[in-house]
mmCIF file of C-alpha atoms and ligand atoms in Angstrom:
data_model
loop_
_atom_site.group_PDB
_atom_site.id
_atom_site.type_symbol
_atom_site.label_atom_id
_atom_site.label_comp_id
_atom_site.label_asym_id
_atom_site.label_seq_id
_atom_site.Cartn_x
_atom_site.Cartn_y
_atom_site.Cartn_z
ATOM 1 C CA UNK P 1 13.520 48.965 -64.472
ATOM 2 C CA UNK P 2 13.158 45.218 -65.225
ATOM 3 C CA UNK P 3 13.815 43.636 -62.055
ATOM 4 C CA UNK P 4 14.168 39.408 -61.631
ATOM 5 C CA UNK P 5 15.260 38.348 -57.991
ATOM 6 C CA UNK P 6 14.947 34.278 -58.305
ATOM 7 C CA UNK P 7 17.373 32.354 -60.675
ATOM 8 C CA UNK P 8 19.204 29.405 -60.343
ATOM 9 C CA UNK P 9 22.778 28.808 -61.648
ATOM 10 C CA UNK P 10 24.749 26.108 -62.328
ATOM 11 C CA UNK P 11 25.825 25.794 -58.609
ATOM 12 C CA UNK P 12 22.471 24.334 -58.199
ATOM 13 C CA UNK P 13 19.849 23.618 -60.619
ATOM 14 C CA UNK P 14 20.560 25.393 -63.226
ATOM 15 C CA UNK P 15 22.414 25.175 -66.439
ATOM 16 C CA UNK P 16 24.090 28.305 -66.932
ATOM 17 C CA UNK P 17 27.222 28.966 -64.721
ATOM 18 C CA UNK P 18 27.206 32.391 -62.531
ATOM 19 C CA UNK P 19 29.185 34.648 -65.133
ATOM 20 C CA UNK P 20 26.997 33.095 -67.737
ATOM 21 C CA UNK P 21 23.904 33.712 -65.863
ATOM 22 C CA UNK P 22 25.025 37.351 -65.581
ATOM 23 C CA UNK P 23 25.876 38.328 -69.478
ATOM 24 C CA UNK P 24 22.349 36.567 -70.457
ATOM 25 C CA UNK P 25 20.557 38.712 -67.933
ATOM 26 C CA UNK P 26 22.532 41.853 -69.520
ATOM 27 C CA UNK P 27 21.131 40.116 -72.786
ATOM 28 C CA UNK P 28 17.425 39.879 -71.213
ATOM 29 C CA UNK P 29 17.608 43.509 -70.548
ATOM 30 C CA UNK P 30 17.228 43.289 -66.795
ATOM 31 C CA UNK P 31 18.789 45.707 -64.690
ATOM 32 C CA UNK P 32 18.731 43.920 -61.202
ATOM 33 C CA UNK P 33 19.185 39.910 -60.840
ATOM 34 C CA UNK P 34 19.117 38.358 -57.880
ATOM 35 C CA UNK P 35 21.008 34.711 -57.728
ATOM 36 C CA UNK P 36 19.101 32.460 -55.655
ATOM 37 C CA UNK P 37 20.439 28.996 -56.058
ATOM 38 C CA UNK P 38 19.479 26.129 -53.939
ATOM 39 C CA UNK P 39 20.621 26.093 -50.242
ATOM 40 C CA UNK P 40 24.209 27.197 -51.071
ATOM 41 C CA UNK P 41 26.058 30.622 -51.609
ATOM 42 C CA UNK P 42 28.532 29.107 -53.574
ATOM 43 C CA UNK P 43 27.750 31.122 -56.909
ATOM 44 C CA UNK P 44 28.012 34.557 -55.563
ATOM 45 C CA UNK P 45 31.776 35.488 -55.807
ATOM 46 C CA UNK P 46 31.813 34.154 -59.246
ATOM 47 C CA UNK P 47 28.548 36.010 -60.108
ATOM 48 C CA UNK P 48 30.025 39.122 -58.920
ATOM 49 C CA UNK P 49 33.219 38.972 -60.645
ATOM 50 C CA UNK P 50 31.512 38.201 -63.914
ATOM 51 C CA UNK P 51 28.528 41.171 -63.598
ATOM 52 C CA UNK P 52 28.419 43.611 -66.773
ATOM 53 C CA UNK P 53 28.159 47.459 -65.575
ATOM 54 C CA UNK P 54 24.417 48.043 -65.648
ATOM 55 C CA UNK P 55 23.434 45.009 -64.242
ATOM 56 C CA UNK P 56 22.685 45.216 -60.499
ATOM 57 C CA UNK P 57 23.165 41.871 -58.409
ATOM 58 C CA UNK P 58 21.575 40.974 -55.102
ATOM 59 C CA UNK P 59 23.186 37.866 -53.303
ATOM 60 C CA UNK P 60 20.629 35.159 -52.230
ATOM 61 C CA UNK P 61 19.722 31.688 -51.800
ATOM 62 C CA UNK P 62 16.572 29.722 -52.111
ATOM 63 C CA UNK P 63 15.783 27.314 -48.803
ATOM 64 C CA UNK P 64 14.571 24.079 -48.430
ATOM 65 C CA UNK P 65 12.228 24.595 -45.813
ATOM 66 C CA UNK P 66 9.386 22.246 -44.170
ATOM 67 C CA UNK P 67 6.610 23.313 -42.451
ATOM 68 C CA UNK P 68 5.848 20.557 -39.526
ATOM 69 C CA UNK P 69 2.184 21.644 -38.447
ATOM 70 C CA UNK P 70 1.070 19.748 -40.918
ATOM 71 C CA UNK P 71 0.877 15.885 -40.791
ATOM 72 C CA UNK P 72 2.894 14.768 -42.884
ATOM 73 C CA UNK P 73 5.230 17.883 -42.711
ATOM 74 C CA UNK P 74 4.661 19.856 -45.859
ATOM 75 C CA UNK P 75 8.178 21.460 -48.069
ATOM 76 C CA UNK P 76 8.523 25.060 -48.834
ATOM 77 C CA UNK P 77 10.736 27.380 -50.341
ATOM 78 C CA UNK P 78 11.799 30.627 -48.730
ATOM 79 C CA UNK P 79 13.644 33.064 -50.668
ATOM 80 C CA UNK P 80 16.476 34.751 -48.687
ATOM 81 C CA UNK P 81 18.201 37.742 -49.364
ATOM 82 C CA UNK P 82 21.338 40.047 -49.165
ATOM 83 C CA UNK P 83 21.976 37.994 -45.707
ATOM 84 C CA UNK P 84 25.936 37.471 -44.139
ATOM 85 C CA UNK P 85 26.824 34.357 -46.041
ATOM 86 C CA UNK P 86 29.535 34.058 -42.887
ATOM 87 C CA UNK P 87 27.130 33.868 -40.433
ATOM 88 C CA UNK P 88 27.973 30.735 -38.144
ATOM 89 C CA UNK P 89 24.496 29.054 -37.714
ATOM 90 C CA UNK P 90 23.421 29.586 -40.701
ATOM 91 C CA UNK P 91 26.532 28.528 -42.481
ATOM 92 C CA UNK P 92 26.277 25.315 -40.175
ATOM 93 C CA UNK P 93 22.093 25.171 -40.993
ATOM 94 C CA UNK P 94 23.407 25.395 -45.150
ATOM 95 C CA UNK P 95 26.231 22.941 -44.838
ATOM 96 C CA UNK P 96 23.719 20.052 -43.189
ATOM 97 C CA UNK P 97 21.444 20.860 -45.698
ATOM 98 C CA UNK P 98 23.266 20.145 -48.605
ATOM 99 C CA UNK P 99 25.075 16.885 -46.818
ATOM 100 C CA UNK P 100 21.354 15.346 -46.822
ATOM 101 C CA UNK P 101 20.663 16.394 -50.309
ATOM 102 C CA UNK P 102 23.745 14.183 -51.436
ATOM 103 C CA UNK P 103 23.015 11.278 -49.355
ATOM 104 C CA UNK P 104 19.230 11.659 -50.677
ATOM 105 C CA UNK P 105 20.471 11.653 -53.859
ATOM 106 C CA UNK P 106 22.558 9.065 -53.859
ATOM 107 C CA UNK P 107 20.171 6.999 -52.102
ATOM 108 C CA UNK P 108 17.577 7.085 -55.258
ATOM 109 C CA UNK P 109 20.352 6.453 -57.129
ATOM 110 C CA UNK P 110 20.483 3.048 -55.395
ATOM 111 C CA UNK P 111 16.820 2.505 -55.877
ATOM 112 C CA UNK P 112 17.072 2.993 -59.127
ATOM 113 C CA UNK P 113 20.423 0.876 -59.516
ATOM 114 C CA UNK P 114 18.176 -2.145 -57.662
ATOM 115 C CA UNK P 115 15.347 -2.058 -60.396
ATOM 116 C CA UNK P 116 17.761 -2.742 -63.106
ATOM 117 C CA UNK P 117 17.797 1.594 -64.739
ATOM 118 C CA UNK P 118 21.557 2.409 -66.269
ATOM 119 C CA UNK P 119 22.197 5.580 -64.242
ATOM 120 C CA UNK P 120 25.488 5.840 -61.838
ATOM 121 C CA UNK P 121 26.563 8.387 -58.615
ATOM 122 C CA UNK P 122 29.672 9.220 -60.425
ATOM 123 C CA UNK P 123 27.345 10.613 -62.907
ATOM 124 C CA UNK P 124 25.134 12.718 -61.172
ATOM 125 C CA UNK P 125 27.600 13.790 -59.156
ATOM 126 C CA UNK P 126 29.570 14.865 -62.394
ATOM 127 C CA UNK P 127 26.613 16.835 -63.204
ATOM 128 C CA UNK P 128 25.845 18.466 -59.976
ATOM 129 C CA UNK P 129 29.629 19.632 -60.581
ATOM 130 C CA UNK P 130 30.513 20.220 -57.130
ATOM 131 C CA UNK P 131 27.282 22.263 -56.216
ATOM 132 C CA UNK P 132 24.099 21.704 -54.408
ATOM 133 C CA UNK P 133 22.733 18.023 -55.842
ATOM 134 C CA UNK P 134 18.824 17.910 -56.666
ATOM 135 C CA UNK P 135 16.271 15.729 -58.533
ATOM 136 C CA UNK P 136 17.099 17.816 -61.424
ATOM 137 C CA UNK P 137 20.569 16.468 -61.733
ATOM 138 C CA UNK P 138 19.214 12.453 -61.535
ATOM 139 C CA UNK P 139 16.855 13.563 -64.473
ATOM 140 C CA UNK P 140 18.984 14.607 -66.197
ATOM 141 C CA UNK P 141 21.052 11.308 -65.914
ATOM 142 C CA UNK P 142 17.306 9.273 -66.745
ATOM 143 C CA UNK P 143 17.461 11.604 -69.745
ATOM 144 C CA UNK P 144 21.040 10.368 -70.649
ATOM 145 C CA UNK P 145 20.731 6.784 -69.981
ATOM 146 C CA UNK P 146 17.182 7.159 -72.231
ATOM 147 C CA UNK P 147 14.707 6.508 -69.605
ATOM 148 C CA UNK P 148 12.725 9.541 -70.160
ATOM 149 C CA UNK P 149 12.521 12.457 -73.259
ATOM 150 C CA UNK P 150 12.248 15.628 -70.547
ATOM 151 C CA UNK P 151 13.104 16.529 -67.052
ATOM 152 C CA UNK P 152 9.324 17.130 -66.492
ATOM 153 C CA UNK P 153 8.761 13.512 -67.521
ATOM 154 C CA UNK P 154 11.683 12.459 -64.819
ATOM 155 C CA UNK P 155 9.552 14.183 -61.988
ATOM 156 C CA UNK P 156 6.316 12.037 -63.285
ATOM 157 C CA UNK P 157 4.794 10.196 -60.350
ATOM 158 C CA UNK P 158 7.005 7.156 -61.867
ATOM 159 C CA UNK P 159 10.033 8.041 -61.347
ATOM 160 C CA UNK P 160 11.476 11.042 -59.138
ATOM 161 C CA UNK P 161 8.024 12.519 -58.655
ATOM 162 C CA UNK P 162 6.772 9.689 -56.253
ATOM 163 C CA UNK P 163 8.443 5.811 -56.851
ATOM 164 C CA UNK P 164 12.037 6.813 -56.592
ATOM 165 C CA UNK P 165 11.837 10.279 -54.597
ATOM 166 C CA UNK P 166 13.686 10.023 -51.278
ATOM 167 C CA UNK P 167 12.482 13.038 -48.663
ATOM 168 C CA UNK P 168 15.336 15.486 -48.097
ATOM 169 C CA UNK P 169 16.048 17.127 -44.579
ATOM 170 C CA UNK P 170 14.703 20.892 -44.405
ATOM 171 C CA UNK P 171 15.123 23.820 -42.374
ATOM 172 C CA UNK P 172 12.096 24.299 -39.924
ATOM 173 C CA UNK P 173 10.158 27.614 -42.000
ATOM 174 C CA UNK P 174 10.499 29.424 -38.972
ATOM 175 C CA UNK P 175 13.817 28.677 -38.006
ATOM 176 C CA UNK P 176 14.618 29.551 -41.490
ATOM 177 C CA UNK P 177 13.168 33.154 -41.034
ATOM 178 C CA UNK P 178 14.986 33.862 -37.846
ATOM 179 C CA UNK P 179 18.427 33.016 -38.971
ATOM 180 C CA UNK P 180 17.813 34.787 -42.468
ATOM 181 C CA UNK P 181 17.107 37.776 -40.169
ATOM 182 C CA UNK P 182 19.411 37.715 -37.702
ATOM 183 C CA UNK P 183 22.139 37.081 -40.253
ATOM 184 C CA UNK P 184 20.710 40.624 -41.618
ATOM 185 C CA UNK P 185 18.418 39.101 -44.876
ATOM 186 C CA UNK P 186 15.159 39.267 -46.249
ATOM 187 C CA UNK P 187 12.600 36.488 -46.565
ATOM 188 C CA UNK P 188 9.844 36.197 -49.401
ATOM 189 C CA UNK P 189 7.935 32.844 -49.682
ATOM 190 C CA UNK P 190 8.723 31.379 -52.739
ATOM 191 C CA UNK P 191 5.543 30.379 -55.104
ATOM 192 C CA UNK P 192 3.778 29.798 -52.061
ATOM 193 C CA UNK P 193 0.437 29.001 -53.575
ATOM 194 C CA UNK P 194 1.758 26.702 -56.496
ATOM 195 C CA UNK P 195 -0.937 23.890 -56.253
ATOM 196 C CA UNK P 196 0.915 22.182 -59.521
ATOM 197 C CA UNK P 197 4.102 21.339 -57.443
ATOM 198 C CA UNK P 198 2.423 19.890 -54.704
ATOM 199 C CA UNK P 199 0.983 20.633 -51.172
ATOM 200 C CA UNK P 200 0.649 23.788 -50.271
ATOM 201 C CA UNK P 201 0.239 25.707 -46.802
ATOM 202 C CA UNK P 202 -2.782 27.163 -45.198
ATOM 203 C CA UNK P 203 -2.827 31.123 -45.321
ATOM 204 C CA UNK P 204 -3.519 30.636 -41.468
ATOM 205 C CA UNK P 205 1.166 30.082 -41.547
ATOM 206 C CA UNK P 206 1.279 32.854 -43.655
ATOM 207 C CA UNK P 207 -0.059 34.978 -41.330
ATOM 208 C CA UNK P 208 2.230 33.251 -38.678
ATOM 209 C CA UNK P 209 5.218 33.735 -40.215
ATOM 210 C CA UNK P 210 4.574 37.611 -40.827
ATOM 211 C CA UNK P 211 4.288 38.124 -37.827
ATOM 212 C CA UNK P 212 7.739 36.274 -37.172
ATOM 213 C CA UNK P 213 9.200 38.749 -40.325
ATOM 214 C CA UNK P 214 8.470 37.481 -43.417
ATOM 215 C CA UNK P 215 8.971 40.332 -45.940
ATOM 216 C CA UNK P 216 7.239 39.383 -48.918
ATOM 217 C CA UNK P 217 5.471 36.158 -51.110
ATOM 218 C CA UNK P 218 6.337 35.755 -54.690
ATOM 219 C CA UNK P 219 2.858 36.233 -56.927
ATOM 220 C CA UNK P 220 3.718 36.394 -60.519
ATOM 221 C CA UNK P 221 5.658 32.696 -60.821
ATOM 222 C CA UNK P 222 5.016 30.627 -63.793
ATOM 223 C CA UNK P 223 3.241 27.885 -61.678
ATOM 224 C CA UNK P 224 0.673 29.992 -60.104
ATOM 225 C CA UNK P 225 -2.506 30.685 -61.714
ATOM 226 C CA UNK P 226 -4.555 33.823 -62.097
ATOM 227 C CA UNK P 227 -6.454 32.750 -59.236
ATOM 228 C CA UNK P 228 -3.639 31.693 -57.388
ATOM 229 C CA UNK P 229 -1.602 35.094 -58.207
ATOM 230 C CA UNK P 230 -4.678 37.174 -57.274
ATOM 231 C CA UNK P 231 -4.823 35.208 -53.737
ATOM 232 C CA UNK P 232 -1.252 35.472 -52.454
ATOM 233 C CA UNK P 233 -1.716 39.465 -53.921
ATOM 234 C CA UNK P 234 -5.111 39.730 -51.433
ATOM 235 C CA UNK P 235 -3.348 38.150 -48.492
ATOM 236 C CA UNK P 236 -0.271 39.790 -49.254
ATOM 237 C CA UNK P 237 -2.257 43.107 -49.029
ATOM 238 C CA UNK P 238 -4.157 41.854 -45.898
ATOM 239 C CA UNK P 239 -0.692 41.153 -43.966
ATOM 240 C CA UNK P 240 1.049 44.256 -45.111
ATOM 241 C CA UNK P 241 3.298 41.970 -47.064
ATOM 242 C CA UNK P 242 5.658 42.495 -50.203
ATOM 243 C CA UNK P 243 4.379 41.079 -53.781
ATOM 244 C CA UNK P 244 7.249 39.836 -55.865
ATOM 245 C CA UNK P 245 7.210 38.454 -59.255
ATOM 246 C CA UNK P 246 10.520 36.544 -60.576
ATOM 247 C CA UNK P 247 11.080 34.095 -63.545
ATOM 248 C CA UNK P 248 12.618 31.287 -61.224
ATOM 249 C CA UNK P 249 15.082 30.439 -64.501
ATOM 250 C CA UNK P 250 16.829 27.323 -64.163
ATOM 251 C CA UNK P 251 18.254 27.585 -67.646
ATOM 252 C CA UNK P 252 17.570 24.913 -70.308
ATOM 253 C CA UNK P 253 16.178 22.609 -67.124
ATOM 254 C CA UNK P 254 13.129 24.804 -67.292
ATOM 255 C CA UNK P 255 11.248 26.728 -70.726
ATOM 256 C CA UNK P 256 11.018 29.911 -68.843
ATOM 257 C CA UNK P 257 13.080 32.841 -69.538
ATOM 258 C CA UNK P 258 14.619 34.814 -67.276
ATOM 259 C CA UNK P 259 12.983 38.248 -66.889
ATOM 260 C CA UNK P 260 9.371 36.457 -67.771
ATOM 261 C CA UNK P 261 7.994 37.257 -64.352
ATOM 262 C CA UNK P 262 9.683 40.738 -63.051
ATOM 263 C CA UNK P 263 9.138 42.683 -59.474
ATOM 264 C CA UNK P 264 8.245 46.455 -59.038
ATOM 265 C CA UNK P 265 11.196 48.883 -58.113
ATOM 266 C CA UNK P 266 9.149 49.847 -55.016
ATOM 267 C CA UNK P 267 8.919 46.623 -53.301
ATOM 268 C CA UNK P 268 12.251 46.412 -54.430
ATOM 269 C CA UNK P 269 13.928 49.401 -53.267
ATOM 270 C CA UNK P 270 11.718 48.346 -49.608
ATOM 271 C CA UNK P 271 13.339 44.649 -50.107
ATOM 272 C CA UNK P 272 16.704 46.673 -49.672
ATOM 273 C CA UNK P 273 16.134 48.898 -47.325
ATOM 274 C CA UNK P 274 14.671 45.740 -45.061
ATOM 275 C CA UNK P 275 18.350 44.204 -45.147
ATOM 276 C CA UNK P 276 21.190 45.503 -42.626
ATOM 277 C CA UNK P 277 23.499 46.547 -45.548
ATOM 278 C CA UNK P 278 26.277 44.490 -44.321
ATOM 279 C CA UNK P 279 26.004 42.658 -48.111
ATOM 280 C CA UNK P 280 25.093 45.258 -49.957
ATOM 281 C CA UNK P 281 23.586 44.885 -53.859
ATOM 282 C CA UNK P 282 26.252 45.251 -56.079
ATOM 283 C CA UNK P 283 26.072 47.769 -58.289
HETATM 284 P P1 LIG E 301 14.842 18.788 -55.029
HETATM 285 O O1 LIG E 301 15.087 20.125 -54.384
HETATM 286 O O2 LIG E 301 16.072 18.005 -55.224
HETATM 287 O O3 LIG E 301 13.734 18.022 -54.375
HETATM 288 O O4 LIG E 301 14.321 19.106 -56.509
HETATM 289 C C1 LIG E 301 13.328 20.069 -56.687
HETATM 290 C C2 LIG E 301 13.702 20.928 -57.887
HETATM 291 O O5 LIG E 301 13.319 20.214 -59.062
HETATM 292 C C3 LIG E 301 12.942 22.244 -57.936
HETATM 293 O O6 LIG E 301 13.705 23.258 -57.362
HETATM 294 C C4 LIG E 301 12.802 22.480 -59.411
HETATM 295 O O7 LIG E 301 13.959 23.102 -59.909
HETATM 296 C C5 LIG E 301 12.760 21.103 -60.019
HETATM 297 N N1 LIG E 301 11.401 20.603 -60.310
HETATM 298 C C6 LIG E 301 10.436 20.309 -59.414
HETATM 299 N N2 LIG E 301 9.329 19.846 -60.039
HETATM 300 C C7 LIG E 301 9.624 19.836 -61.376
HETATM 301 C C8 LIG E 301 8.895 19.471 -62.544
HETATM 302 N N3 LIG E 301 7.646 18.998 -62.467
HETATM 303 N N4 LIG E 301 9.510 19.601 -63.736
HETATM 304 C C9 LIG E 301 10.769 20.072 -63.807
HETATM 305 N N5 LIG E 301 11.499 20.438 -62.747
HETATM 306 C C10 LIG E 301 10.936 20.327 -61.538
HETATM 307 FE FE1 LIG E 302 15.279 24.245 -58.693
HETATM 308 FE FE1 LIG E 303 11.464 26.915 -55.534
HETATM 309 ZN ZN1 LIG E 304 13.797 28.372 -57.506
#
């Protein structure tokens, strides 16, 4: 069983819409996918219109989360899983979410606009194409107007990595975890050790937010080490935690392919069985 439970589609980050995302997973040779786009559940009905027999889908989103015992704050990703996309506070938490991310967005836009770059709102938000808007989308527009070759060399410390990067508003990590579960989800830390990306949190909230039902951290992930892969897998053992291991494909935004990194089909059978059921995988 080849198993791949974080990818992003075109209704965030990605490139590839939902039904696309689905026949090149077939392709891949993966038998369960899980859709985790960015703070929004927009891609799942398409997703699971568009998924080939074979193919089994699990409905999720990826967080933007913030840690605040840490000065300043410090961002985090939490994986969330097979939760009731209809469930009012989190539905209200997801909608204010996204809101920010536009004004953000359009605000480094502006910055940009005031130091003389060609790059437009219209544009980005052409390329966002209705979905959840991220940095990704305002490289992509550098990359268009010729500013930079790569969307790696948009998030250089020049331009969206530090001079023109705007802070987004997050969802409180443990706030995050207690609507995910009482909405009937699953959490798993996404890449929580990935020094390359930035700050990352002491084990010491790890431990905290296991014991406020965090299901799992994500190991295998193309920006974690060895060294960083065998630590979460220590702590992970030490906290009676899940290991997962997912490609995080974004499409042609990112090299990796999807099914790179892949999770075993006992954690995931116990992701499952840790969800209420009442959104069941498909398929
Ligand atoms: P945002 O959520 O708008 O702050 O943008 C963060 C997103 O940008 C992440 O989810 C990744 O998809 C992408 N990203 C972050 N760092 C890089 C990087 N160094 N190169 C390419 N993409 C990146
Ligand atoms: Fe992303
Ligand atoms: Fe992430
Ligand atoms: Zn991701």
């Amino acid at each position: 069983m080849r198993i791949d439970l974080h990818t992003h589609s075109s209704v965030s980050d990605g490139t590839e819409s939902p039904a696309e995302l689905m026949a090149t997973a077939r392709a891949a040779g993966l038998d369960v996918i899980a859709l985790t786009d960015h703070d929004t559940t927009a891609g799942w009905a398409a997703a699971a219109a568009a998924r080939p027999p074979g193919l089994a889908l699990v409905r999720g989103a990826e967080l933007s989360c913030r840690w605040y015992g840490a000065e300043p704050p410090i961002s985090l990703h939490l994986l969330a899983y097979l939760f009731d996309p209809e469930h009012p506070d989190l539905v209200a938490t997801l909608t204010r979410i996204r809101a920010s991310r536009a004004v953000r967005a359009e605000r480094m836009i502006e910055l940009l606009v005031a130091d003389g770059y060609d790059v437009n709102w219209d544009d980005v938000l052409r390329l966002a194409d209705g979905g959840t808007v991220g940095r990704p989308h305002i490289a992509q527009a550098l990359i268009r107007a010729g500013l930079v070759e790569t969307t790696s060399a948009a998030f250089a410390p020049e331009w969206l990595g530090r001079r023109y990067r705007v802070p987004k508003e997050d969802i409180d990590v443990f706030e995050a975890v207690r609507l995910v579960r009482d909405a009937g989800g699953v959490t798993v830390f996404a890449h929580p050790r990935a020094t390359r990306r930035g700050r990352i949190v002491p084990d010491d909230l790890i431990v905290s937010l296991a014991e406020a039902g965090l299901f799992g951290l994500e190991a295998d992930h193309t920006d974690h080490t060895p060294e960083e892969r065998a630590h979460v897998r220590a702590l992970a053992d030490s906290l009676g935690l899940a290991v997962t291991g997912s490609s995080d494909f974004h499409g042609t935004h990112k090299t990796v392919g999807l099914g790179a990194e892949t999770t075993t089909p006992t954690v995931y059978e116990r992701l499952v069985a840790a969800s209420s059921g009442k959104t069941p995988v498909l398929g």
